[in-house]
Tab-separated table of C-alpha atoms in Angstrom:
chain	number	residue	atom	x	y	z
A	247	MET	CA	-4.069	2.205	39.999
A	248	GLU	CA	-5.078	3.346	43.498
A	249	ALA	CA	-8.388	4.513	42.022
A	250	GLU	CA	-8.797	1.147	40.324
A	251	LEU	CA	-8.223	-0.610	43.634
A	252	THR	CA	-10.816	1.610	45.309
A	253	GLY	CA	-13.337	0.602	42.653
A	254	HIS	CA	-12.398	-3.052	43.116
A	255	LEU	CA	-12.809	-2.986	46.914
A	256	GLY	CA	-15.840	-0.698	46.945
A	257	TYR	CA	-14.580	1.790	49.556
A	258	ASP	CA	-11.943	4.539	49.876
A	259	LYS	CA	-8.721	4.167	51.783
A	260	GLY	CA	-9.391	4.624	55.527
A	261	ASP	CA	-13.176	4.420	55.084
A	262	PRO	CA	-14.808	2.559	58.054
A	263	ALA	CA	-17.213	1.015	55.537
A	264	GLY	CA	-14.498	-1.410	54.619
A	265	LYS	CA	-14.337	-2.976	58.052
A	266	GLY	CA	-15.405	-6.606	57.891
A	267	SER	CA	-15.739	-6.528	54.079
A	268	GLY	CA	-13.523	-9.572	53.691
A	269	ASN	CA	-10.868	-7.825	51.636
A	270	SER	CA	-8.603	-4.818	52.173
A	271	ARG	CA	-5.505	-3.024	50.913
A	272	ASN	CA	-2.218	-4.831	51.427
A	273	GLY	CA	0.594	-2.413	50.585
A	274	SER	CA	2.275	-2.351	47.192
A	275	THR	CA	4.806	-4.116	45.010
A	276	PRO	CA	7.637	-2.214	43.300
A	277	LYS	CA	7.625	-2.591	39.539
A	278	THR	CA	9.495	-1.030	36.609
A	279	VAL	CA	7.767	-0.664	33.228
A	280	GLY	CA	9.047	0.609	29.885
A	281	THR	CA	7.195	3.569	28.389
A	282	GLU	CA	7.606	5.966	25.459
A	283	VAL	CA	9.423	8.365	27.844
A	284	GLY	CA	11.766	5.775	29.359
A	285	ASP	CA	11.613	3.315	32.253
A	286	ILE	CA	9.304	4.271	35.139
A	287	ALA	CA	9.336	2.818	38.658
A	288	LEU	CA	5.856	2.144	40.049
A	289	ASP	CA	4.425	0.986	43.366
A	290	GLN	CA	1.680	-1.356	42.233
A	291	PRO	CA	-1.053	-1.606	44.924
A	292	ARG	CA	-2.210	-5.005	46.186
A	293	ASP	CA	-5.256	-6.378	47.985
A	294	ARG	CA	-5.146	-9.021	50.702
A	295	ASN	CA	-7.066	-11.613	48.675
A	296	SER	CA	-4.877	-11.083	45.563
A	297	THR	CA	-7.948	-10.610	43.381
A	298	PHE	CA	-7.072	-7.096	42.141
A	299	ALA	CA	-5.743	-6.767	38.578
A	300	SER	CA	-4.998	-3.317	37.146
A	301	ALA	CA	-6.251	-2.567	33.644
A	302	LEU	CA	-3.691	0.240	33.284
A	303	VAL	CA	-0.699	-1.962	34.094
A	304	PRO	CA	-1.745	-5.618	33.747
A	305	LYS	CA	-0.029	-8.356	35.716
A	306	GLY	CA	3.217	-9.413	34.086
A	307	ALA	CA	3.311	-6.347	31.817
A	308	ARG	CA	6.774	-4.864	31.357
A	309	ARG	CA	5.806	-2.283	28.723
A	310	LEU	CA	2.950	0.169	28.419
A	311	GLY	CA	1.015	0.598	25.172
A	312	GLY	CA	2.730	3.838	24.158
A	313	LEU	CA	6.112	2.109	23.914
A	314	GLU	CA	4.707	-0.682	21.746
A	315	ASP	CA	3.091	1.896	19.453
A	316	MET	CA	6.458	3.632	19.158
A	317	ILE	CA	8.212	0.360	18.280
A	318	ILE	CA	5.674	-0.425	15.541
A	319	SER	CA	5.930	3.138	14.199
A	320	LEU	CA	9.733	2.933	14.005
A	321	TYR	CA	9.482	-0.473	12.329
A	322	ALA	CA	6.967	0.858	9.788
A	323	GLY	CA	9.409	3.672	8.986
A	324	GLY	CA	11.948	1.108	7.792
A	325	MET	CA	14.146	0.677	10.879
A	326	THR	CA	15.439	-2.819	11.578
A	327	ILE	CA	14.856	-4.485	14.930
A	328	ARG	CA	18.471	-3.849	15.968
A	329	ASP	CA	18.156	-0.203	14.898
A	330	ILE	CA	15.056	0.126	17.102
A	331	GLN	CA	16.876	-1.585	19.973
A	332	HIS	CA	19.743	0.921	19.760
A	333	HIS	CA	17.372	3.882	19.325
A	334	LEU	CA	15.353	3.068	22.460
A	335	ALA	CA	18.499	2.513	24.509
A	336	SER	CA	20.146	5.784	23.390
A	337	THR	CA	17.063	8.041	23.585
A	338	LEU	CA	14.926	6.572	26.376
A	339	GLY	CA	17.445	4.449	28.255
A	340	THR	CA	15.115	1.462	27.785
A	341	GLU	CA	16.912	-1.838	27.179
A	342	LEU	CA	14.742	-4.289	25.232
A	343	SER	CA	15.968	-7.575	23.811
A	344	HIS	CA	15.906	-8.422	20.103
A	345	GLU	CA	13.292	-11.099	20.834
A	346	THR	CA	11.022	-8.686	22.732
A	347	ILE	CA	10.966	-6.117	19.910
A	348	SER	CA	10.407	-8.899	17.393
A	349	LYS	CA	7.377	-10.130	19.365
A	350	VAL	CA	5.927	-6.612	19.461
A	351	THR	CA	6.177	-6.233	15.674
A	352	ASP	CA	4.843	-9.755	15.152
A	353	ALA	CA	1.722	-8.799	17.108
A	354	VAL	CA	0.334	-7.135	13.956
A	355	ALA	CA	0.668	-10.357	11.946
A	356	GLU	CA	-2.931	-11.397	12.648
A	357	GLU	CA	-4.155	-7.944	11.649
A	358	VAL	CA	-2.222	-8.186	8.374
A	359	LYS	CA	-3.668	-11.656	7.728
A	360	ALA	CA	-7.221	-10.418	8.353
A	361	TRP	CA	-6.655	-7.483	5.982
A	362	GLN	CA	-5.152	-9.747	3.324
A	363	THR	CA	-8.144	-12.114	3.401
A	364	ARG	CA	-10.977	-9.593	3.915
A	365	PRO	CA	-14.004	-9.871	1.588
A	366	LEU	CA	-14.004	-7.509	-1.399
A	367	GLU	CA	-16.752	-5.881	-3.425
A	368	ALA	CA	-18.248	-7.824	-6.309
A	369	PHE	CA	-17.479	-5.192	-8.928
A	370	TYR	CA	-14.558	-2.844	-9.559
A	371	PRO	CA	-14.707	-0.753	-12.742
A	372	VAL	CA	-10.902	-0.389	-12.799
A	373	ILE	CA	-8.070	-2.351	-11.164
A	374	TYR	CA	-4.374	-1.411	-11.330
A	375	LEU	CA	-1.750	-4.165	-11.029
A	376	ASP	CA	1.982	-3.614	-10.546
A	377	ALA	CA	4.981	-4.941	-8.626
A	378	LEU	CA	8.106	-3.638	-6.916
A	379	VAL	CA	11.324	-5.487	-6.048
A	380	VAL	CA	12.147	-6.440	-2.450
A	381	LYS	CA	15.201	-8.306	-1.153
A	382	ILE	CA	14.491	-11.516	0.793
A	383	ARG	CA	17.044	-13.679	2.579
A	384	ASP	CA	17.154	-17.158	1.049
A	385	GLY	CA	19.435	-19.342	3.135
A	386	ALA	CA	22.925	-17.860	2.941
A	387	HIS	CA	22.001	-15.543	0.078
A	388	VAL	CA	19.794	-12.505	-0.489
A	389	ALA	CA	17.540	-12.756	-3.543
A	390	ASN	CA	15.325	-10.251	-5.340
A	391	ARG	CA	11.620	-10.993	-5.218
A	392	ALA	CA	8.577	-9.172	-6.553
A	393	ALA	CA	5.962	-7.707	-4.202
A	394	HIS	CA	2.746	-7.686	-6.231
A	395	ILE	CA	0.243	-4.939	-5.356
A	396	ALA	CA	-3.353	-4.562	-6.563
A	397	VAL	CA	-5.325	-1.311	-6.288
A	398	GLY	CA	-9.036	-1.291	-7.112
A	399	VAL	CA	-11.336	1.626	-7.905
A	400	ASP	CA	-14.894	1.176	-6.634
A	401	MET	CA	-18.104	2.623	-8.086
A	402	ASP	CA	-17.625	5.855	-6.133
A	403	GLY	CA	-14.171	6.399	-7.651
A	404	VAL	CA	-12.443	5.581	-4.340
A	405	LYS	CA	-9.166	3.644	-4.508
A	406	HIS	CA	-8.400	0.696	-2.223
A	407	VAL	CA	-5.297	-1.473	-1.837
A	408	LEU	CA	-6.746	-4.942	-2.377
A	409	GLY	CA	-3.708	-6.965	-1.348
A	410	ILE	CA	0.047	-7.559	-1.352
A	411	TRP	CA	1.716	-10.772	-2.499
A	412	VAL	CA	5.422	-11.722	-2.642
A	413	GLN	CA	6.813	-14.123	-5.248
A	414	ALA	CA	10.269	-15.052	-6.588
A	415	ALA	CA	9.722	-12.967	-9.730
A	416	GLU	CA	7.030	-10.919	-11.414
A	417	GLY	CA	5.480	-13.429	-13.772
A	418	ALA	CA	2.211	-13.929	-15.604
A	419	LYS	CA	1.626	-17.293	-13.895
A	420	PHE	CA	1.741	-15.755	-10.450
A	421	TRP	CA	-0.413	-12.812	-11.538
A	422	ALA	CA	-2.995	-15.393	-12.623
A	423	SER	CA	-3.035	-16.777	-9.060
A	424	VAL	CA	-3.399	-13.215	-7.698
A	425	CYS	CA	-6.427	-12.592	-9.924
A	426	ALA	CA	-7.892	-15.955	-8.869
A	427	GLU	CA	-7.478	-15.049	-5.194
A	428	LEU	CA	-9.214	-11.690	-5.743
A	429	ALA	CA	-12.066	-13.551	-7.428
A	430	ASN	CA	-12.268	-15.983	-4.490
A	431	ARG	CA	-12.552	-12.992	-2.145
A	432	GLY	CA	-15.609	-11.749	-3.992
A	433	VAL	CA	-14.525	-9.825	-7.116
A	434	LYS	CA	-16.889	-11.156	-9.792
A	435	ASP	CA	-16.312	-8.650	-12.570
A	436	VAL	CA	-13.800	-5.991	-13.634
A	437	LEU	CA	-14.226	-3.713	-16.623
A	438	ILE	CA	-10.631	-2.549	-17.179
A	439	VAL	CA	-7.349	-3.849	-15.774
A	440	CYS	CA	-4.359	-1.507	-16.140
A	441	CYS	CA	-0.929	-3.142	-16.052
A	442	ASP	CA	2.544	-2.997	-17.565
A	443	GLY	CA	3.606	-4.835	-20.689
A	444	LEU	CA	4.624	-8.117	-19.049
A	445	THR	CA	4.387	-11.039	-21.473
A	446	GLY	CA	1.387	-13.249	-20.718
A	447	PHE	CA	-0.165	-10.699	-18.369
A	448	PRO	CA	-3.341	-10.176	-20.445
A	449	GLU	CA	-3.939	-13.935	-20.732
A	450	ALA	CA	-3.472	-14.305	-16.961
A	451	ILE	CA	-6.115	-11.627	-16.308
A	452	GLU	CA	-8.567	-12.877	-18.926
A	453	GLY	CA	-8.347	-16.359	-17.403
A	454	THR	CA	-10.169	-14.990	-14.333
A	455	TRP	CA	-12.286	-12.173	-15.784
A	456	SER	CA	-12.950	-13.188	-19.384
A	457	GLN	CA	-14.720	-9.930	-20.290
A	458	ALA	CA	-12.124	-7.621	-18.746
A	459	MET	CA	-10.319	-5.236	-21.079
A	460	VAL	CA	-6.558	-5.265	-20.455
A	461	GLN	CA	-4.936	-1.866	-20.946
A	462	THR	CA	-1.156	-1.600	-21.149
A	463	CYS	CA	0.087	1.396	-19.163
A	464	VAL	CA	1.031	4.094	-21.674
A	465	VAL	CA	3.655	5.532	-19.313
A	466	HIS	CA	5.309	2.105	-19.070
A	467	LEU	CA	5.237	1.885	-22.856
A	468	ILE	CA	6.849	5.306	-23.241
A	469	ARG	CA	9.549	4.383	-20.721
A	470	ALA	CA	10.189	1.083	-22.506
A	471	SER	CA	10.680	2.833	-25.848
A	472	MET	CA	12.874	5.529	-24.250
A	473	ARG	CA	15.334	2.884	-23.039
A	474	PHE	CA	16.782	2.785	-26.551
A	475	VAL	CA	17.010	6.573	-26.976
A	476	SER	CA	20.086	8.642	-26.077
A	477	TYR	CA	19.571	11.444	-23.555
A	478	SER	CA	20.155	14.190	-26.130
A	479	ASP	CA	17.293	12.920	-28.318
A	480	ARG	CA	14.736	12.122	-25.616
A	481	LYS	CA	12.808	15.391	-25.764
A	482	ALA	CA	12.516	15.198	-29.545
A	483	VAL	CA	11.410	11.542	-29.452
A	484	ALA	CA	8.889	12.275	-26.689
A	485	ALA	CA	7.405	15.046	-28.832
A	486	MET	CA	6.978	12.603	-31.731
A	487	LEU	CA	5.421	9.942	-29.501
A	488	ARG	CA	2.821	12.296	-28.047
A	489	PRO	CA	0.575	12.335	-31.174
A	490	ILE	CA	0.389	8.521	-30.961
A	491	TYR	CA	-1.162	8.258	-27.494
A	492	THR	CA	-3.216	11.463	-27.787
A	493	ALA	CA	-4.730	10.478	-31.156
A	494	ALA	CA	-8.485	10.740	-31.622
A	495	ASN	CA	-8.758	7.108	-32.744
A	496	GLU	CA	-6.686	4.079	-33.741
A	497	ASP	CA	-6.366	5.160	-37.395
A	498	ALA	CA	-4.921	8.512	-36.371
A	499	ALA	CA	-2.571	6.747	-33.941
A	500	LEU	CA	-1.341	4.438	-36.742
A	501	ILE	CA	-0.613	7.453	-38.940
A	502	ALA	CA	1.330	9.099	-36.076
A	503	LEU	CA	3.310	5.883	-35.497
A	504	ALA	CA	4.107	5.614	-39.215
A	505	THR	CA	5.246	9.248	-39.195
A	506	PHE	CA	7.582	8.502	-36.297
A	507	ALA	CA	8.891	5.327	-37.974
A	508	ASP	CA	9.657	7.195	-41.240
A	509	SER	CA	11.366	10.108	-39.492
A	510	ASN	CA	15.110	10.399	-38.946
A	511	LEU	CA	14.657	9.660	-35.245
A	512	GLY	CA	12.515	6.596	-36.024
A	513	LYS	CA	15.171	5.257	-38.366
A	514	LYS	CA	17.862	6.028	-35.797
A	515	TYR	CA	15.998	4.161	-33.055
A	516	PRO	CA	14.089	1.273	-34.724
A	517	ALA	CA	13.887	-0.582	-31.389
A	518	ALA	CA	11.781	2.281	-29.980
A	519	VAL	CA	9.392	1.932	-32.922
A	520	ALA	CA	9.276	-1.845	-32.460
A	521	SER	CA	8.329	-1.500	-28.775
A	522	TRP	CA	5.128	0.305	-29.859
A	523	GLU	CA	4.396	-2.095	-32.702
A	524	ASN	CA	4.775	-5.140	-30.436
A	525	ALA	CA	2.437	-3.703	-27.786
A	526	TRP	CA	-0.048	-2.223	-30.265
A	527	ASP	CA	-2.954	-4.622	-29.626
A	528	ARG	CA	-2.836	-3.938	-25.861
A	529	PHE	CA	-2.189	-0.211	-26.258
A	530	THR	CA	-5.052	0.707	-28.606
A	531	PRO	CA	-8.152	-0.220	-26.520
A	532	PHE	CA	-8.107	3.035	-24.587
A	533	LEU	CA	-8.169	5.048	-27.836
A	534	ALA	CA	-11.844	4.119	-28.130
A	535	PHE	CA	-12.660	6.079	-24.966
A	536	GLY	CA	-13.133	9.790	-24.340
A	537	PRO	CA	-10.701	12.143	-22.556
A	538	ALA	CA	-12.181	11.637	-19.059
A	539	LEU	CA	-11.728	7.867	-19.063
A	540	ARG	CA	-8.367	8.045	-20.825
A	541	LYS	CA	-6.993	10.047	-17.892
A	542	VAL	CA	-8.030	7.245	-15.529
A	543	ILE	CA	-6.613	4.265	-17.439
A	544	TYR	CA	-3.663	5.504	-19.486
A	545	THR	CA	-1.230	5.030	-16.602
A	546	THR	CA	-0.770	3.041	-13.394
A	547	ASN	CA	0.506	6.174	-11.617
A	548	SER	CA	-1.974	5.516	-8.803
A	549	ILE	CA	0.118	2.528	-7.847
A	550	GLU	CA	3.455	3.983	-9.009
A	551	SER	CA	3.201	6.820	-6.454
A	552	LEU	CA	2.556	4.229	-3.756
A	553	ASN	CA	5.540	2.162	-4.904
A	554	TYR	CA	7.752	5.261	-4.832
A	555	GLN	CA	6.929	5.861	-1.157
A	556	LEU	CA	7.391	2.179	-0.312
A	557	ARG	CA	10.777	1.996	-2.055
A	558	LYS	CA	12.117	4.739	0.225
A	559	ILE	CA	11.219	2.628	3.256
A	560	ILE	CA	12.482	-0.634	1.726
A	561	LYS	CA	15.798	1.073	0.936
A	562	ASN	CA	16.335	1.719	4.658
A	563	ARG	CA	15.753	-1.932	5.521
A	564	GLY	CA	18.065	-3.550	2.987
A	565	HIS	CA	16.522	-7.034	3.066
A	566	PHE	CA	13.897	-9.083	4.906
A	567	PRO	CA	14.220	-12.459	6.654
A	568	ASN	CA	11.148	-13.893	4.850
A	569	ASP	CA	8.150	-13.067	2.661
A	570	ALA	CA	5.819	-12.508	5.621
A	571	ALA	CA	8.152	-9.858	7.066
A	572	ALA	CA	8.131	-7.983	3.748
A	573	ILE	CA	4.321	-8.023	3.508
A	574	LYS	CA	4.046	-6.934	7.138
A	575	LEU	CA	6.333	-3.936	6.620
A	576	LEU	CA	4.652	-2.887	3.356
A	577	TRP	CA	1.227	-3.016	5.023
A	578	LEU	CA	2.469	-1.069	8.059
A	579	ALA	CA	4.156	1.454	5.765
A	580	ILE	CA	0.944	2.113	3.838
A	581	ARG	CA	-1.004	2.556	7.082
A	582	THR	CA	1.648	4.830	8.572
A	583	ILE	CA	1.904	7.024	5.469
A	584	GLU	CA	-1.879	7.459	5.342
A	585	ASP	CA	-2.044	8.237	9.096
A	586	LYS	CA	0.746	10.804	8.780
A	587	ARG	CA	-0.996	12.551	5.902
A	588	ALA	CA	-4.302	12.503	7.788
A	589	ARG	CA	-2.669	14.240	10.771
A	590	GLN	CA	-1.209	16.904	8.470
A	591	ARG	CA	-4.615	17.549	6.942
A	592	ALA	CA	-6.218	17.695	10.399
A	593	LYS	CA	-3.829	20.490	11.418
A	594	GLU	CA	-4.985	22.575	8.465
A	595	ALA	CA	-8.684	21.805	8.944
A	596	GLY	CA	-9.215	24.900	11.093
A	597	LEU	CA	-7.607	27.358	8.686
A	598	PRO	CA	-9.851	30.079	7.210
A	599	LYS	CA	-11.454	29.328	3.871
A	600	GLY	CA	-9.151	30.222	0.991
A	601	SER	CA	-5.957	29.898	3.049
A	602	PRO	CA	-3.101	28.018	1.312
A	603	ARG	CA	-2.906	24.372	2.332
A	604	LYS	CA	0.281	22.325	2.076
A	605	ALA	CA	-0.862	19.021	3.560
A	606	PRO	CA	-0.785	16.167	1.001
A	607	GLY	CA	-3.929	14.266	0.086
A	608	LYS	CA	-4.445	10.562	0.612
A	609	LEU	CA	-1.734	8.466	-1.034
A	610	VAL	CA	-3.918	5.604	-2.294
A	611	GLU	CA	-6.207	4.072	0.299
A	612	GLY	CA	-9.465	6.020	0.301
A	613	SER	CA	-8.344	8.643	-2.227
A	614	LEU	CA	-10.778	9.777	-4.912
A	615	ILE	CA	-9.965	9.757	-8.625
A	616	GLN	CA	-10.295	13.209	-10.124
A	617	GLY	CA	-12.940	13.488	-12.826
A	618	TRP	CA	-14.452	10.140	-11.850
A	619	LYS	CA	-18.084	11.118	-12.532
A	620	ALA	CA	-17.318	11.910	-16.172
A	621	ALA	CA	-15.285	8.690	-16.512
A	622	LEU	CA	-18.112	6.650	-14.940
A	623	GLY	CA	-20.548	8.188	-17.427
A	624	GLU	CA	-18.374	7.011	-20.319
A	625	LEU	CA	-18.136	3.527	-18.813
A	626	ALA	CA	-21.935	3.386	-18.475
A	627	LEU	CA	-22.265	4.131	-22.200
A	628	VAL	CA	-19.666	1.561	-23.279
A	629	TYR	CA	-20.634	-1.220	-20.815
A	630	PRO	CA	-24.355	-0.600	-20.050
A	631	ASP	CA	-25.260	-4.245	-19.409
A	632	ARG	CA	-22.424	-4.874	-16.967
A	633	ILE	CA	-22.310	-1.584	-15.074
A	634	ASN	CA	-26.017	-0.739	-14.686
A	635	THR	CA	-26.467	-3.692	-12.335
A	636	TYR	CA	-24.206	-1.968	-9.803
A	637	LEU	CA	-25.327	1.637	-10.278
């Protein structure tokens, strides 16, 4: 700050050049600021004309940037505002009010809003849609709500989180509004939309992108059928289901399903057979594709792995005061997870070639789908008119 004042006045302390300049040093003012290493007492220099303002410690500032970054990091990790308040007091000796910490975390609200409304690309070959449950305070009660998440794959095979939306329940009507919002932000066409087996979901998607193929997640379908199977029979049932979703074509898949239905296990668990029969029209589209593209669209694991990480953070929080708070934390959590993984990879960047690397790859944002070139080639053969425009 003394150096800043020297730059402001134009001469060093004690320099005769300052005589008659019209402004000079005028002592200092004691000030205490909160930092990431605790409270620090400063002597903030002044000038006689009161025109000096430090960029390092602005007027009225009671916290330096490092402390605010720490608060946001703790919040993104799932700690509540009161937890953060206690943590700072016990580790740094810094006493901050509930309102102050709340204002710091609310400072990212505009950034979240800008991210949520940013323009999107006109074409995504594949989009994954899924939801996870969050607890939101509703008056005197805490209610379960669904946080809807969309992940898009661009032409380079890179995944992007397109947005997060919170609604009272995961329903086809709300998914229709999500698809409409994505279209309003620039998404004109989608080849394949991967989702779970929610009733009305395909109609909601086709209402926005009429030519989109809706693919029911095979993993969701397997889980749904396994709900009716006892633990002792699960391995045997899974072995009988495998020929269905690995079949060369729909006819072979029908034969495999009939074999399962006529078996002792199929007769023992007719509800498991029915779950496949009821979802058959939305399961079979991917059987028309080759192995490379099947690997991309047979499951929504790209979004499931993200949801798994987010659930760990949500579990720490318990519930949120409102929808905006839930979206804010989920967005911060995604950013924090990706930053943490990037730092781990940076530490291993200097290792000799061939050395074992333990750092995880990107979770979702910016990660590349394995085998994408082969999958894109298959898409170009199946949808030449729609995809060649963007190649």
